[in-house]
Amino acid sequence: MAILSSGPIDNSAVSGVRPTEQVTVKIDNRDALNQSAILIQGYNLTLTRTLYVSELITASPDEVITRNYFANLDAFEFVFTTEGLAELQTEISVWGKNSAGELVTAHRLVSSELLGAENRGATGSVNRIYVSNFNSNDVSVINGVTGAVIVVIPVGVNPAGVAINPLTNRIYVANLNSDNVSVIDGETNKVLATVPAGDGAGAVAVNTSTNAIYVANFNDNTVTVIDGLTNTVVTTIIPAGGSPFPTGIGVNSLTNTIYVADFNSDIVTVIDGATNMVITQIPVPGRC
């Protein structure tokens, strides 16, 4: 994971006019085979640091992407977190533009001029392990270097599956017997939201490219799809007929494909992440 930042940019008004009113971001994936995922975060820097832009973008091989953002602010900063097989081949530049759409030289930054950061979570956590404690209804956060428990976070009833989005530093905990998902901020170790899921929400997976969260609901044989930006339910997918009992779930972020292990049906259900439709079902031996 690579993190680049424009650093704090002063944009104070001169004769009542701020130099930059719009920021243009250009992303160039120079890898001919692999894609990358880029989280763009824009901060308004006044008396407090306030997030006002948050967009997760997938750059396909050899793709060039342009994004324009409001920047008529006294001060701002843009942070870019890049992940994926093409991470090292992804170049980013930031350009300030005035009200006439002209480039502002002082607010021009290319990849070599952006500030680099250590390999860490988007908001600062690094090398942490999250353990769901089924009987005590909480999650232990462990320091991966020292092995010490940092904090224990109360969640729902009988937490089972845990998944992490390293680009947004969000942790998702599937609570089996409260039928919901706890969303934890990896920086503050606080529960940000509790999102309803299906009956027996036991396993969870994250697509880092689309910021979508998938929850396997054991008792009602469905998969809940959650928007990671808004923490709301997008849709519910029925993975298979009869009584499949979905127990495990995994995501291939490169192909936007979701795989659900259905315990009682001895199949793996394959879901298209773009359409949220079942593509196929693959027979497997025994109780998968």
Tab-separated table of C-alpha atoms in Angstrom:
chain	number	residue	atom	x	y	z
A	1	MET	CA	0.000	0.000	0.000
A	2	ALA	CA	1.324	3.455	-0.939
A	3	ILE	CA	0.161	6.735	0.566
A	4	LEU	CA	0.803	10.094	-1.096
A	5	SER	CA	-0.249	13.523	0.121
A	6	SER	CA	-0.289	17.012	-1.336
A	7	GLY	CA	0.537	18.305	2.138
A	8	PRO	CA	-1.360	21.291	3.554
A	9	ILE	CA	-1.915	23.823	0.754
A	10	ASP	CA	-2.567	27.468	1.602
A	11	ASN	CA	-5.199	29.000	-0.639
A	12	SER	CA	-5.773	32.355	1.047
A	13	ALA	CA	-7.650	34.968	-0.947
A	14	VAL	CA	-5.711	37.688	-2.748
A	15	SER	CA	-7.794	40.827	-3.370
A	16	GLY	CA	-10.844	38.782	-2.439
A	17	VAL	CA	-10.067	35.911	-4.848
A	18	ARG	CA	-8.544	32.563	-3.898
A	19	PRO	CA	-5.842	31.312	-6.319
A	20	THR	CA	-7.435	27.859	-6.701
A	21	GLU	CA	-11.165	27.156	-6.954
A	22	GLN	CA	-10.983	23.635	-8.382
A	23	VAL	CA	-8.544	20.767	-7.979
A	24	THR	CA	-7.960	18.388	-10.887
A	25	VAL	CA	-6.495	14.974	-10.100
A	26	LYS	CA	-4.982	12.832	-12.828
A	27	ILE	CA	-4.326	9.132	-12.299
A	28	ASP	CA	-2.220	7.121	-14.752
A	29	ASN	CA	-2.018	3.336	-14.405
A	30	ARG	CA	1.044	2.431	-16.470
A	31	ASP	CA	0.702	-1.302	-15.903
A	32	ALA	CA	-0.454	-3.099	-19.073
A	33	LEU	CA	-1.892	-6.107	-17.223
A	34	ASN	CA	-3.021	-5.195	-13.717
A	35	GLN	CA	-5.397	-2.727	-12.089
A	36	SER	CA	-4.987	-0.594	-8.992
A	37	ALA	CA	-7.386	0.861	-6.433
A	38	ILE	CA	-6.999	4.482	-5.338
A	39	LEU	CA	-8.757	6.093	-2.397
A	40	ILE	CA	-8.917	9.890	-2.823
A	41	GLN	CA	-9.514	11.915	0.326
A	42	GLY	CA	-9.813	15.700	0.382
A	43	TYR	CA	-9.607	17.703	3.608
A	44	ASN	CA	-10.792	21.237	4.342
A	45	LEU	CA	-8.170	22.741	6.659
A	46	THR	CA	-9.735	25.453	8.799
A	47	LEU	CA	-9.684	25.342	12.593
A	48	THR	CA	-10.308	21.609	12.237
A	49	ARG	CA	-9.353	19.009	9.632
A	50	THR	CA	-12.614	18.052	7.908
A	51	LEU	CA	-13.003	15.316	5.283
A	52	TYR	CA	-15.080	16.597	2.363
A	53	VAL	CA	-13.966	14.295	-0.483
A	54	SER	CA	-13.872	10.500	-0.247
A	55	GLU	CA	-13.884	8.498	-3.472
A	56	LEU	CA	-12.578	5.017	-4.194
A	57	ILE	CA	-11.484	4.551	-7.829
A	58	THR	CA	-10.359	1.479	-9.746
A	59	ALA	CA	-7.800	2.166	-12.481
A	60	SER	CA	-7.746	-0.496	-15.193
A	61	PRO	CA	-4.533	-1.418	-17.062
A	62	ASP	CA	-3.226	1.525	-19.130
A	63	GLU	CA	-6.164	3.691	-18.003
A	64	VAL	CA	-5.907	7.453	-17.375
A	65	ILE	CA	-8.548	8.913	-15.048
A	66	THR	CA	-9.373	12.572	-14.372
A	67	ARG	CA	-11.363	13.840	-11.395
A	68	ASN	CA	-12.336	17.417	-10.543
A	69	TYR	CA	-13.074	18.576	-6.993
A	70	PHE	CA	-14.256	21.792	-5.374
A	71	ALA	CA	-11.371	23.654	-3.720
A	72	ASN	CA	-12.580	27.220	-3.095
A	73	LEU	CA	-11.276	26.963	0.464
A	74	ASP	CA	-8.713	28.851	2.543
A	75	ALA	CA	-6.595	25.714	2.883
A	76	PHE	CA	-6.893	22.084	1.806
A	77	GLU	CA	-5.028	18.802	1.490
A	78	PHE	CA	-5.484	15.731	-0.704
A	79	VAL	CA	-4.351	12.252	0.334
A	80	PHE	CA	-4.098	9.283	-2.056
A	81	THR	CA	-3.934	5.667	-0.857
A	82	THR	CA	-3.047	3.189	-3.608
A	83	GLU	CA	-3.294	-0.595	-3.479
A	84	GLY	CA	-3.333	-3.501	-5.930
A	85	LEU	CA	-0.960	-5.307	-8.266
A	86	ALA	CA	-0.349	-2.087	-10.222
A	87	GLU	CA	0.298	0.020	-7.125
A	88	LEU	CA	3.892	0.857	-8.057
A	89	GLN	CA	2.942	1.654	-11.664
A	90	THR	CA	0.202	4.131	-10.711
A	91	GLU	CA	1.149	7.807	-11.047
A	92	ILE	CA	-0.877	10.696	-9.585
A	93	SER	CA	-0.775	14.451	-10.108
A	94	VAL	CA	-2.706	17.321	-8.500
A	95	TRP	CA	-3.442	20.576	-10.338
A	96	GLY	CA	-5.019	23.752	-8.991
A	97	LYS	CA	-7.253	25.744	-11.367
A	98	ASN	CA	-8.622	29.266	-11.006
A	99	SER	CA	-12.138	30.488	-11.819
A	100	ALA	CA	-11.207	30.714	-15.530
A	101	GLY	CA	-10.018	27.100	-15.585
A	102	GLU	CA	-6.381	28.128	-15.878
A	103	LEU	CA	-3.679	26.136	-14.106
A	104	VAL	CA	-2.299	27.648	-10.913
A	105	THR	CA	1.450	27.056	-10.976
A	106	ALA	CA	1.894	27.202	-7.201
A	107	HIS	CA	-0.667	24.444	-6.726
A	108	ARG	CA	0.771	21.936	-9.169
A	109	LEU	CA	2.120	18.655	-7.777
A	110	VAL	CA	3.200	15.580	-9.720
A	111	SER	CA	3.945	12.142	-8.249
A	112	SER	CA	7.589	12.903	-7.519
A	113	GLU	CA	6.590	16.023	-5.579
A	114	LEU	CA	3.825	14.464	-3.490
A	115	LEU	CA	4.684	13.583	0.067
A	116	GLY	CA	5.144	9.856	0.639
A	117	ALA	CA	4.101	8.055	3.801
A	118	GLU	CA	4.951	4.801	5.485
A	119	ASN	CA	3.108	1.627	4.551
A	120	ARG	CA	0.176	1.895	6.957
A	121	GLY	CA	-3.594	2.117	7.118
A	122	ALA	CA	-5.304	5.083	5.504
A	123	THR	CA	-5.781	6.772	8.862
A	124	GLY	CA	-2.700	5.587	10.681
A	125	SER	CA	-3.133	2.080	12.151
A	126	VAL	CA	-0.504	-0.509	11.271
A	127	ASN	CA	-0.010	-4.218	11.987
A	128	ARG	CA	-3.130	-4.746	14.055
A	129	ILE	CA	-5.005	-8.012	14.436
A	130	TYR	CA	-8.758	-8.123	15.083
A	131	VAL	CA	-10.228	-11.114	16.905
A	132	SER	CA	-13.974	-11.641	17.309
A	133	ASN	CA	-14.859	-13.051	20.727
A	134	PHE	CA	-18.046	-15.042	20.174
A	135	ASN	CA	-19.165	-15.508	23.772
A	136	SER	CA	-18.194	-12.112	25.199
A	137	ASN	CA	-19.702	-10.040	22.347
A	138	ASP	CA	-16.600	-7.986	21.650
A	139	VAL	CA	-13.511	-7.684	19.435
A	140	SER	CA	-9.926	-7.732	20.708
A	141	VAL	CA	-7.426	-5.472	18.922
A	142	ILE	CA	-3.876	-6.845	19.132
A	143	ASN	CA	-0.586	-5.095	18.416
A	144	GLY	CA	1.046	-7.275	15.758
A	145	VAL	CA	4.559	-6.342	16.914
A	146	THR	CA	4.272	-6.802	20.682
A	147	GLY	CA	1.340	-9.225	20.856
A	148	ALA	CA	-0.312	-7.014	23.454
A	149	VAL	CA	-4.055	-6.387	23.473
A	150	ILE	CA	-4.570	-2.688	22.710
A	151	VAL	CA	-8.281	-2.482	23.392
A	152	VAL	CA	-11.461	-4.572	23.514
A	153	ILE	CA	-14.402	-3.177	21.525
A	154	PRO	CA	-18.024	-4.108	22.358
A	155	VAL	CA	-20.012	-5.137	19.271
A	156	GLY	CA	-23.175	-7.190	18.643
A	157	VAL	CA	-24.314	-10.575	19.903
A	158	ASN	CA	-21.966	-13.478	19.075
A	159	PRO	CA	-19.493	-11.813	16.674
A	160	ALA	CA	-18.125	-14.336	14.181
A	161	GLY	CA	-16.551	-13.161	10.915
A	162	VAL	CA	-14.193	-10.175	10.617
A	163	ALA	CA	-13.029	-8.367	7.460
A	164	ILE	CA	-10.866	-5.283	6.931
A	165	ASN	CA	-10.692	-2.650	4.212
A	166	PRO	CA	-7.088	-1.358	4.476
A	167	LEU	CA	-7.815	1.516	2.083
A	168	THR	CA	-10.453	3.048	4.351
A	169	ASN	CA	-9.177	1.587	7.646
A	170	ARG	CA	-12.609	0.156	8.432
A	171	ILE	CA	-13.187	-3.163	10.176
A	172	TYR	CA	-16.415	-5.113	9.632
A	173	VAL	CA	-17.681	-7.606	12.205
A	174	ALA	CA	-20.560	-9.979	11.410
A	175	ASN	CA	-22.676	-10.516	14.554
A	176	LEU	CA	-24.303	-13.927	14.203
A	177	ASN	CA	-27.161	-13.608	16.679
A	178	SER	CA	-27.957	-9.919	16.387
A	179	ASP	CA	-28.204	-10.173	12.598
A	180	ASN	CA	-26.078	-7.112	11.882
A	181	VAL	CA	-22.586	-5.836	11.103
A	182	SER	CA	-20.530	-3.563	13.352
A	183	VAL	CA	-18.383	-1.023	11.474
A	184	ILE	CA	-15.241	-0.054	13.422
A	185	ASP	CA	-12.915	2.899	12.772
A	186	GLY	CA	-9.391	1.451	12.786
A	187	GLU	CA	-7.869	4.687	14.060
A	188	THR	CA	-10.170	5.389	17.002
A	189	ASN	CA	-11.265	1.777	17.698
A	190	LYS	CA	-14.841	3.003	17.977
A	191	VAL	CA	-17.972	1.526	16.396
A	192	LEU	CA	-19.069	3.986	13.705
A	193	ALA	CA	-22.252	2.239	12.607
A	194	THR	CA	-24.326	-0.898	13.026
A	195	VAL	CA	-25.767	-2.107	9.721
A	196	PRO	CA	-28.647	-4.616	9.582
A	197	ALA	CA	-27.949	-7.889	7.774
A	198	GLY	CA	-29.814	-11.184	7.386
A	199	ASP	CA	-30.636	-13.922	9.865
A	200	GLY	CA	-27.416	-15.458	11.155
A	201	ALA	CA	-24.849	-12.988	9.773
A	202	GLY	CA	-21.759	-15.107	10.296
A	203	ALA	CA	-19.147	-14.387	7.607
A	204	VAL	CA	-18.068	-11.150	5.948
A	205	ALA	CA	-15.739	-10.091	3.104
A	206	VAL	CA	-14.672	-6.778	1.534
A	207	ASN	CA	-14.040	-5.755	-2.060
A	208	THR	CA	-11.364	-3.069	-1.703
A	209	SER	CA	-11.805	-1.955	-5.317
A	210	THR	CA	-15.513	-1.117	-4.996
A	211	ASN	CA	-15.735	-0.553	-1.218
A	212	ALA	CA	-18.563	-3.104	-1.052
A	213	ILE	CA	-19.044	-5.427	1.913
A	214	TYR	CA	-20.615	-8.887	1.572
A	215	VAL	CA	-22.225	-10.715	4.506
A	216	ALA	CA	-23.153	-14.410	4.416
A	217	ASN	CA	-26.364	-14.987	6.409
A	218	PHE	CA	-26.377	-18.592	7.592
A	219	ASN	CA	-30.020	-18.990	8.632
A	220	ASP	CA	-31.918	-17.295	5.804
A	221	ASN	CA	-29.598	-18.390	2.972
A	222	THR	CA	-28.831	-14.893	1.674
A	223	VAL	CA	-25.946	-12.495	1.140
A	224	THR	CA	-26.288	-8.867	2.257
A	225	VAL	CA	-24.422	-6.250	0.196
A	226	ILE	CA	-23.378	-3.086	2.076
A	227	ASP	CA	-22.048	0.204	0.685
A	228	GLY	CA	-18.828	0.916	2.583
A	229	LEU	CA	-19.070	4.664	2.038
A	230	THR	CA	-22.588	5.163	3.401
A	231	ASN	CA	-22.875	2.060	5.623
A	232	THR	CA	-26.239	1.210	4.085
A	233	VAL	CA	-27.625	-2.001	2.600
A	234	VAL	CA	-27.513	-2.014	-1.208
A	235	THR	CA	-29.320	-5.298	-1.830
A	236	THR	CA	-29.863	-8.845	-0.615
A	237	ILE	CA	-28.843	-11.794	-2.802
A	238	ILE	CA	-30.275	-15.296	-2.562
A	239	PRO	CA	-27.185	-17.469	-3.199
A	240	ALA	CA	-28.912	-20.803	-3.842
A	241	GLY	CA	-32.239	-22.582	-3.618
A	242	GLY	CA	-33.295	-24.872	-0.805
A	243	SER	CA	-31.224	-24.691	2.373
A	244	PRO	CA	-27.633	-23.920	1.394
A	245	PHE	CA	-26.518	-22.424	4.755
A	246	PRO	CA	-23.828	-19.973	3.498
A	247	THR	CA	-20.924	-20.280	5.916
A	248	GLY	CA	-17.920	-18.736	4.168
A	249	ILE	CA	-17.471	-15.855	1.750
A	250	GLY	CA	-14.536	-14.461	-0.231
A	251	VAL	CA	-13.955	-11.736	-2.811
A	252	ASN	CA	-11.632	-11.396	-5.798
A	253	SER	CA	-11.238	-7.612	-6.046
A	254	LEU	CA	-9.504	-7.819	-9.416
A	255	THR	CA	-12.437	-9.577	-11.106
A	256	ASN	CA	-15.198	-8.182	-8.841
A	257	THR	CA	-16.377	-11.713	-8.149
A	258	ILE	CA	-17.774	-13.054	-4.874
A	259	TYR	CA	-17.595	-16.696	-3.792
A	260	VAL	CA	-19.973	-18.157	-1.192
A	261	ALA	CA	-19.416	-21.567	0.414
A	262	ASP	CA	-22.844	-23.153	0.968
A	263	PHE	CA	-22.554	-25.751	3.729
A	264	ASN	CA	-25.714	-27.831	3.290
A	265	SER	CA	-25.803	-27.780	-0.502
A	266	ASP	CA	-22.174	-28.801	-1.120
A	267	ILE	CA	-21.711	-25.969	-3.611
A	268	VAL	CA	-19.860	-22.699	-4.028
A	269	THR	CA	-22.083	-19.919	-5.352
A	270	VAL	CA	-20.355	-17.383	-7.635
A	271	ILE	CA	-21.753	-13.818	-7.676
A	272	ASP	CA	-21.011	-10.991	-10.130
A	273	GLY	CA	-20.194	-7.914	-8.041
A	274	ALA	CA	-21.208	-5.539	-10.834
A	275	THR	CA	-24.762	-6.879	-11.153
A	276	ASN	CA	-25.185	-8.624	-7.775
A	277	MET	CA	-26.478	-11.656	-9.673
A	278	VAL	CA	-25.539	-15.310	-9.252
A	279	ILE	CA	-23.316	-16.374	-12.174
A	280	THR	CA	-22.984	-20.068	-11.444
A	281	GLN	CA	-22.839	-22.702	-8.736
A	282	ILE	CA	-19.838	-25.032	-8.469
A	283	PRO	CA	-20.352	-28.496	-6.911
A	284	VAL	CA	-17.793	-29.483	-4.259
A	285	PRO	CA	-17.483	-32.708	-2.273
A	286	GLY	CA	-18.524	-33.048	1.353
A	287	ARG	CA	-19.661	-30.220	3.599
A	288	CYS	CA	-17.851	-27.144	2.238
